[in-house]
CSV table of C-alpha atoms and ligand atoms in Angstrom, one decimal:
chain,number,residue,atom,x,y,z
A,1,UNK,CA,13.1,27.8,32.8
A,2,UNK,CA,15.2,25.4,30.7
A,3,UNK,CA,11.6,24.3,29.1
A,4,UNK,CA,10.8,27.9,28.3
A,5,UNK,CA,14.1,28.4,26.1
A,6,UNK,CA,13.3,25.1,24.6
A,7,UNK,CA,9.7,26.0,23.5
A,8,UNK,CA,10.8,29.2,22.2
A,9,UNK,CA,13.5,27.8,20.2
A,10,UNK,CA,11.1,25.4,18.4
A,11,UNK,CA,8.5,28.1,18.1
A,12,UNK,CA,11.2,30.1,16.3
A,13,UNK,CA,12.4,27.6,14.2
A,14,UNK,CA,9.0,26.1,13.3
A,15,UNK,CA,7.3,29.6,12.4
A,16,UNK,CA,4.8,29.2,9.5
A,17,UNK,CA,2.2,32.0,8.8
A,18,UNK,CA,-1.2,30.9,8.6
A,19,UNK,CA,-4.4,33.2,8.3
A,20,UNK,CA,-6.4,30.5,10.4
A,21,UNK,CA,-4.1,30.2,13.0
A,22,UNK,CA,-5.8,33.4,15.1
A,23,UNK,CA,-3.5,32.5,18.2
A,24,UNK,CA,-0.4,30.3,18.3
A,25,UNK,CA,1.6,28.8,20.7
A,26,UNK,CA,2.1,30.9,24.1
A,27,UNK,CA,-1.3,30.8,25.7
A,28,UNK,CA,-3.4,27.9,27.3
A,29,UNK,CA,-4.6,26.7,24.0
A,30,UNK,CA,-4.5,27.6,20.3
A,31,UNK,CA,-7.0,29.3,18.7
A,32,UNK,CA,-8.1,27.7,15.2
A,33,UNK,CA,-10.5,28.9,12.2
A,34,UNK,CA,-11.5,25.5,10.4
A,35,UNK,CA,-12.6,26.8,6.7
A,36,UNK,CA,-16.5,26.8,6.5
A,37,UNK,CA,-17.4,23.9,4.1
A,38,UNK,CA,-14.5,21.4,5.4
A,39,UNK,CA,-14.5,18.7,8.2
A,40,UNK,CA,-11.5,19.0,10.5
A,41,UNK,CA,-9.5,15.4,10.0
A,42,UNK,CA,-7.5,14.9,13.1
A,43,UNK,CA,-4.5,12.4,14.1
A,44,UNK,CA,-1.9,11.2,16.4
A,45,UNK,CA,1.0,9.0,15.9
A,46,UNK,CA,3.6,8.8,18.9
A,47,UNK,CA,7.6,7.7,18.3
A,48,UNK,CA,9.0,6.1,21.1
A,49,UNK,CA,12.9,5.9,21.4
A,50,UNK,CA,14.2,2.2,20.8
A,51,UNK,CA,10.7,1.1,19.5
A,52,UNK,CA,10.3,3.4,16.6
A,53,UNK,CA,13.8,4.5,16.0
A,54,UNK,CA,17.0,3.7,17.6
A,55,UNK,CA,19.1,6.1,20.1
A,56,UNK,CA,21.6,7.3,17.8
A,57,UNK,CA,19.3,8.5,14.8
A,58,UNK,CA,19.9,11.9,13.7
A,59,UNK,CA,17.7,14.2,15.7
A,60,UNK,CA,16.9,16.3,12.5
A,61,UNK,CA,15.4,12.3,11.0
A,62,UNK,CA,13.6,12.2,14.2
A,63,UNK,CA,12.0,15.4,13.9
A,64,UNK,CA,11.3,14.9,10.0
A,65,UNK,CA,10.0,11.6,10.8
A,66,UNK,CA,7.7,12.3,13.6
A,67,UNK,CA,5.7,14.9,11.4
A,68,UNK,CA,5.8,12.6,8.2
A,69,UNK,CA,4.0,9.8,9.7
A,70,UNK,CA,1.5,12.0,10.9
A,71,UNK,CA,0.9,13.6,7.6
A,72,UNK,CA,0.7,10.3,6.1
A,73,UNK,CA,-2.2,9.9,7.9
A,74,UNK,CA,-3.9,12.7,6.7
A,75,UNK,CA,-3.1,11.7,3.2
A,76,UNK,CA,-4.3,8.8,3.4
A,77,UNK,CA,-8.0,10.0,4.1
A,78,UNK,CA,-7.5,12.6,1.5
A,79,UNK,CA,-7.2,15.5,3.9
A,80,UNK,CA,-5.1,18.6,3.4
A,81,UNK,CA,-2.7,19.6,6.1
A,82,UNK,CA,-3.1,22.6,8.3
A,83,UNK,CA,-1.5,22.3,11.9
A,84,UNK,CA,0.2,20.3,14.0
A,85,UNK,CA,0.9,19.9,18.1
A,86,UNK,CA,4.0,18.3,19.3
A,87,UNK,CA,4.1,16.5,22.9
A,88,UNK,CA,7.8,16.0,23.7
A,89,UNK,CA,9.1,13.8,26.6
A,90,UNK,CA,13.0,14.2,27.0
A,91,UNK,CA,15.6,13.0,29.0
A,92,UNK,CA,17.3,16.3,29.5
A,93,UNK,CA,17.0,19.9,28.3
A,94,UNK,CA,19.6,19.0,25.4
A,95,UNK,CA,19.3,22.4,23.6
A,96,UNK,CA,21.3,21.1,20.4
A,97,UNK,CA,19.2,18.1,20.4
A,98,UNK,CA,15.9,19.8,20.4
A,99,UNK,CA,17.4,22.6,17.9
A,100,UNK,CA,18.5,19.8,15.3
A,101,UNK,CA,14.8,17.9,16.0
A,102,UNK,CA,13.1,21.1,15.4
A,103,UNK,CA,15.1,21.8,12.2
A,104,UNK,CA,14.1,18.5,10.4
A,105,UNK,CA,10.7,18.9,11.8
A,106,UNK,CA,10.4,22.5,10.4
A,107,UNK,CA,11.8,20.9,6.9
A,108,UNK,CA,8.8,18.9,6.4
A,109,UNK,CA,6.5,21.5,7.9
A,110,UNK,CA,7.2,24.3,5.4
A,111,UNK,CA,6.9,21.8,2.6
A,112,UNK,CA,3.3,21.4,3.4
A,113,UNK,CA,2.4,25.1,5.1
A,114,UNK,CA,1.9,23.2,8.3
A,115,UNK,CA,2.1,25.4,11.2
A,116,UNK,CA,2.9,24.3,14.9
A,117,UNK,CA,0.4,25.6,17.2
A,118,UNK,CA,1.2,24.1,20.7
A,119,UNK,CA,2.8,21.3,22.6
A,120,UNK,CA,3.9,20.3,25.3
A,121,UNK,CA,7.5,19.6,27.2
A,122,UNK,CA,8.2,17.3,29.7
A,123,UNK,CA,11.0,15.1,31.4
A,124,UNK,CA,11.4,11.4,30.9
A,125,UNK,CA,12.2,8.9,28.1
A,126,UNK,CA,12.7,10.0,24.9
A,127,UNK,CA,9.1,10.0,22.9
A,128,UNK,CA,7.6,12.4,20.7
A,129,UNK,CA,3.9,12.5,19.9
A,130,UNK,CA,2.6,14.9,16.9
A,131,UNK,CA,-1.2,15.6,16.4
A,132,UNK,CA,-1.6,16.9,12.9
A,133,UNK,CA,-5.0,18.5,11.8
A,134,UNK,CA,-6.0,19.0,8.1
A,135,UNK,CA,-9.2,20.1,6.1
A,136,UNK,CA,-11.3,17.5,3.9
A,137,UNK,CA,-14.9,18.4,2.4
A,138,UNK,CA,-17.8,16.1,3.5
A,139,UNK,CA,-18.3,13.2,1.7
A,140,UNK,CA,-14.9,13.5,0.4
A,141,UNK,CA,-12.8,11.8,2.7
A,142,UNK,CA,-10.7,8.4,1.9
A,143,UNK,CA,-11.7,5.7,4.3
A,144,UNK,CA,-10.8,1.9,4.9
A,145,UNK,CA,-14.4,1.2,4.3
A,146,UNK,CA,-15.6,1.5,0.8
A,147,UNK,CA,-13.6,-0.9,-1.5
A,148,UNK,CA,-15.8,-3.1,-3.8
A,149,UNK,CA,-15.5,-6.5,-5.4
A,150,UNK,CA,-14.0,-6.2,-8.6
A,151,UNK,CA,-11.9,-3.2,-7.5
A,152,UNK,CA,-8.2,-3.0,-8.7
A,153,UNK,CA,-6.0,-2.7,-5.6
A,154,UNK,CA,-2.9,0.1,-6.1
A,155,UNK,CA,0.2,1.2,-4.6
A,156,UNK,CA,2.0,4.7,-4.8
A,157,UNK,CA,5.4,4.7,-5.4
A,158,UNK,CA,7.7,1.4,-4.3
A,159,UNK,CA,7.6,-0.8,-1.5
A,160,UNK,CA,9.8,-2.5,1.0
A,161,UNK,CA,12.7,0.5,0.5
A,162,UNK,CA,12.3,1.4,4.7
A,163,UNK,CA,12.4,-2.0,5.7
A,164,UNK,CA,15.5,-2.6,3.6
A,165,UNK,CA,16.8,0.4,5.0
A,166,UNK,CA,16.4,-0.7,8.5
A,167,UNK,CA,18.0,-3.9,7.9
A,168,UNK,CA,21.1,-2.2,6.5
A,169,UNK,CA,21.2,0.5,9.3
A,170,UNK,CA,21.0,-2.2,12.2
A,171,UNK,CA,24.2,-4.4,12.9
A,172,UNK,CA,26.0,-6.4,11.9
A,173,UNK,CA,25.2,-4.6,8.1
A,174,UNK,CA,25.6,-1.0,9.6
A,175,UNK,CA,28.6,0.4,8.5
A,176,UNK,CA,28.7,-1.2,5.4
A,177,UNK,CA,28.4,1.8,3.3
A,178,UNK,CA,25.6,4.4,2.8
A,179,UNK,CA,26.9,5.1,-0.8
A,180,UNK,CA,24.7,4.8,-3.8
A,181,UNK,CA,21.6,2.4,-3.6
A,182,UNK,CA,22.2,1.7,0.0
A,183,UNK,CA,22.2,5.7,0.8
A,184,UNK,CA,18.4,5.5,-0.8
A,185,UNK,CA,17.3,3.0,1.0
A,186,UNK,CA,18.5,4.9,4.3
A,187,UNK,CA,16.7,7.6,3.2
A,188,UNK,CA,13.9,6.0,3.0
A,189,UNK,CA,13.7,5.1,6.2
A,190,UNK,CA,14.8,8.1,8.0
A,191,UNK,CA,12.9,10.6,5.8
A,192,UNK,CA,9.6,9.2,4.5
A,193,UNK,CA,7.2,11.4,2.3
A,194,UNK,CA,4.0,11.9,3.2
A,195,UNK,CA,2.1,11.3,-0.3
A,196,UNK,CA,-0.2,14.3,0.4
A,197,UNK,CA,-0.6,15.6,-3.0
A,198,UNK,CA,-1.4,12.1,-4.1
A,199,UNK,CA,-4.4,11.5,-1.3
A,200,UNK,CA,-5.6,15.0,-2.7
A,201,UNK,CA,-5.7,13.5,-6.1
A,202,UNK,CA,-7.5,10.1,-4.7
A,203,UNK,CA,-10.2,12.0,-2.6
A,204,UNK,CA,-13.6,11.2,-3.6
A,205,UNK,CA,-12.4,9.0,-6.0
A,206,UNK,CA,-10.6,6.1,-4.8
A,207,UNK,CA,-13.2,3.4,-3.0
A,208,UNK,CA,-10.8,3.0,-0.5
A,209,UNK,CA,-7.3,3.9,1.2
A,210,UNK,CA,-4.9,3.2,3.9
A,211,UNK,CA,-1.1,4.3,4.2
A,212,UNK,CA,1.3,1.6,4.4
A,213,UNK,CA,2.9,1.8,7.9
A,214,UNK,CA,3.1,-1.5,9.4
A,215,UNK,CA,3.5,-3.5,6.0
A,216,UNK,CA,1.2,-4.1,2.8
A,217,UNK,CA,-0.4,-7.2,3.5
A,218,UNK,CA,-1.4,-6.2,7.0
A,219,UNK,CA,-2.6,-2.8,5.9
A,220,UNK,CA,-4.6,-3.9,2.9
A,221,UNK,CA,-6.0,-6.6,5.2
A,222,UNK,CA,-7.3,-3.3,7.6
A,223,UNK,CA,-9.1,-2.2,4.2
A,224,UNK,CA,-10.6,-5.6,3.6
A,225,UNK,CA,-11.7,-5.9,6.9
A,226,UNK,CA,-13.5,-2.4,7.2
A,227,UNK,CA,-15.0,-3.2,3.9
A,228,UNK,CA,-16.2,-6.5,4.4
A,229,UNK,CA,-13.9,-7.9,1.1
A,230,UNK,CA,-10.9,-9.9,0.3
A,231,UNK,CA,-8.0,-9.0,-1.6
A,232,UNK,CA,-5.7,-11.0,-4.2
A,233,UNK,CA,-2.2,-9.5,-4.6
A,234,UNK,CA,0.0,-10.7,-7.5
A,235,UNK,CA,3.5,-10.4,-6.0
A,236,UNK,CA,5.5,-10.2,-9.7
A,237,UNK,CA,3.8,-6.5,-9.8
A,238,UNK,CA,4.6,-5.3,-6.7
A,239,UNK,CA,6.8,-1.9,-7.4
A,240,UNK,CA,10.5,-2.1,-6.3
A,241,UNK,CA,13.0,0.9,-6.2
A,242,UNK,CA,16.4,0.1,-8.3
A,243,UNK,CA,18.1,0.6,-5.2
A,244,UNK,CA,15.9,-2.5,-3.6
A,245,UNK,CA,16.8,-4.6,-6.7
A,246,UNK,CA,20.4,-3.7,-6.5
A,247,UNK,CA,20.5,-4.4,-2.5
A,248,UNK,CA,18.8,-7.7,-1.7
A,249,UNK,CA,17.8,-11.0,-3.8
A,250,UNK,CA,14.3,-11.6,-4.6
A,251,UNK,CA,12.9,-13.5,-1.9
A,252,UNK,CA,14.0,-10.8,0.7
A,253,UNK,CA,12.9,-8.1,-1.5
A,254,UNK,CA,9.3,-9.8,-1.8
A,255,UNK,CA,9.5,-10.2,2.0
A,256,UNK,CA,10.4,-6.4,2.6
A,257,UNK,CA,7.3,-5.4,0.1
A,258,UNK,CA,4.7,-7.6,1.5
A,259,UNK,CA,5.6,-7.0,5.1
A,260,UNK,CA,7.9,-4.3,5.8
A,261,UNK,CA,6.8,-1.3,7.3
A,262,UNK,CA,7.6,2.2,7.3
A,263,UNK,CA,7.1,2.8,3.6
A,264,UNK,CA,4.1,5.4,4.3
A,265,UNK,CA,3.0,4.8,0.4
A,266,UNK,CA,-0.7,5.1,0.0
A,267,UNK,CA,-2.5,1.4,-1.0
A,268,UNK,CA,-6.0,2.4,-2.3
A,269,UNK,CA,-8.7,0.5,-4.4
A,270,UNK,CA,-10.4,2.0,-7.0
A,271,UNK,CA,-13.0,0.6,-10.1
A,272,UNK,CA,-11.3,-0.1,-13.4
A,273,UNK,CA,-13.5,2.7,-15.0
A,274,UNK,CA,-11.3,5.5,-13.3
A,275,UNK,CA,-8.5,4.0,-12.5
A,276,UNK,CA,-6.4,4.6,-15.7
A,277,UNK,CA,-7.3,8.6,-15.4
A,278,UNK,CA,-6.3,8.4,-11.5
A,279,UNK,CA,-3.0,6.5,-12.5
A,280,UNK,CA,-2.4,9.2,-15.2
A,281,UNK,CA,-2.9,12.2,-12.8
A,282,UNK,CA,-0.7,10.6,-9.9
A,283,UNK,CA,2.2,9.6,-12.5
A,284,UNK,CA,1.7,13.2,-13.3
A,285,UNK,CA,2.1,14.7,-9.8
A,286,UNK,CA,5.5,12.6,-9.7
A,287,UNK,CA,4.3,9.8,-7.8
A,288,UNK,CA,2.8,6.9,-10.2
A,289,UNK,CA,0.8,4.1,-8.7
A,290,UNK,CA,0.9,0.4,-9.7
A,291,UNK,CA,-1.8,-1.8,-9.9
A,292,UNK,CA,-0.9,-4.6,-7.8
A,293,UNK,CA,-4.0,-7.0,-7.5
A,294,UNK,CA,-7.5,-7.1,-7.3
A,295,UNK,CA,-10.8,-6.9,-4.8
A,296,UNK,CA,-12.8,-10.0,-4.3
A,297,UNK,CA,-15.3,-11.9,-2.4
A,298,UNK,CA,-14.5,-13.1,1.0
A,299,UNK,CA,-12.1,-12.2,3.8
A,300,UNK,CA,-8.3,-11.5,4.0
A,301,UNK,CA,-5.4,-10.8,1.9
A,302,UNK,CA,-4.2,-13.5,-0.3
A,303,UNK,CA,-0.6,-13.2,-2.2
A,304,UNK,CA,-0.2,-15.2,-5.8
A,305,UNK,CA,2.6,-16.0,-7.4
A,306,UNK,CA,3.3,-15.2,-11.7
A,307,UNK,CA,1.1,-18.6,-12.1
A,308,UNK,CA,-1.6,-17.5,-9.9
A,309,UNK,CA,-0.5,-20.0,-6.8
A,310,UNK,CA,-0.8,-18.9,-3.2
A,311,UNK,CA,2.0,-17.9,-1.6
A,312,UNK,CA,2.9,-18.4,1.9
A,313,UNK,CA,3.2,-14.8,3.8
A,314,UNK,CA,6.6,-13.7,5.2
A,315,UNK,CA,5.5,-12.8,8.3
A,316,UNK,CA,2.2,-10.5,9.8
A,317,UNK,CA,2.9,-6.7,9.8
A,318,UNK,CA,4.2,-4.9,13.1
A,319,UNK,CA,2.0,-5.3,16.1
A,320,UNK,CA,2.8,-3.4,19.5
A,321,UNK,CA,1.9,-5.8,22.3
A,322,UNK,CA,2.3,-9.0,20.2
B,1,ADP,P1,0.6,25.2,30.1
B,1,ADP,O1,1.2,24.8,31.6
B,1,ADP,O2,-0.3,26.1,30.1
B,1,ADP,O3,0.1,23.9,29.5
B,1,ADP,P2,3.1,25.4,28.8
B,1,ADP,O4,3.9,25.8,29.8
B,1,ADP,O5,2.9,23.6,28.8
B,1,ADP,O6,1.4,25.8,29.2
B,1,ADP,O7,3.2,25.7,27.2
B,1,ADP,C1,3.4,26.7,27.1
B,1,ADP,C2,3.0,27.3,25.5
B,1,ADP,O8,4.0,26.4,24.9
B,1,ADP,C3,1.9,26.6,25.1
B,1,ADP,O9,1.1,27.5,24.5
B,1,ADP,C4,1.9,25.4,24.6
B,1,ADP,O10,1.0,24.9,23.4
B,1,ADP,C5,3.0,25.4,24.1
B,1,ADP,N1,4.4,24.4,24.0
B,1,ADP,C6,4.7,23.5,24.9
B,1,ADP,N2,5.5,22.9,24.6
B,1,ADP,C7,5.5,22.6,23.2
B,1,ADP,C8,6.3,22.1,22.0
B,1,ADP,N3,7.0,21.0,22.6
B,1,ADP,N4,6.1,22.4,21.1
B,1,ADP,C9,5.1,23.4,20.8
B,1,ADP,N5,4.7,24.0,21.4
B,1,ADP,C10,4.8,23.7,22.9
B,2,MG,MG1,1.7,22.0,29.0
């Protein structure tokens, strides 16, 4: 019985009305109408306690982030979000935890008019799987393949904040105070902003795109592999937030920017002919993009200092089973 009370609480807290949801939570399956002339973009991500978040993370932050990391994948495809499902595995039927979790999830869902249309609730070690569905016209989706030699490489927003926030959140720095700049870094860690509007600006125009979840070098490496090209990053051009600059010295900062995960910014490539227009539109959308390098012949990602000399990479991006 507890299971159904939890589901009802999640349903009521996450209510978002959409015409294309013909049947939502409550039956054996949801019935959904994809608008004609669109492809359905589908993506899933799991957050596991102890791997993706620490046990003492606020449930509302976990709820927000479980949806945010998924919406970020839709953003990176240039898709417009519509629906989500939620598979929750909980150690116990903790109604308060679930309510707070659902409130955090719903806060972000409402911003993007994402309807929660189903899911599953099971008992076991705390783990959250969200699947998101969005729409994109045929031919307009942003993929990892398509970067062309000569394109510029760009990143939205700022890089390294979430990894810096994690460093502050973990002992021995935890508790040093979340005031000012440090608080901003923690917000970047716990409440990532999926760059949905920016993905919609880029779709059909950028030559490739990925969201930075595992670290810039690792994720740009995926673009290189899929596109059959190499890339050079100019380390000194990487966008840093004032909070990151204030909390960490240059070397740490660079390591967070190049290899830190969890930022959920978009990294994309674009030809010089359209880059200024894209950059203007992105800045107008409230999230500017910075040119951080270029696509070159070859394979893999090289990082260069201000004089153009290659820099050793701090370490590779996050990989499970590594
Ligand atoms: P079934 O046994 O047919 O799989 P469930 O009892 O698991 O049905 O779920 C009942 C309804 O509640 C279904 O519509 C399902 O999609 C929905 N649901 C279950 N768990 C969740 C959840 N965590 N979030 C949203 N919807 C859920
Ligand atoms: Mg079920």
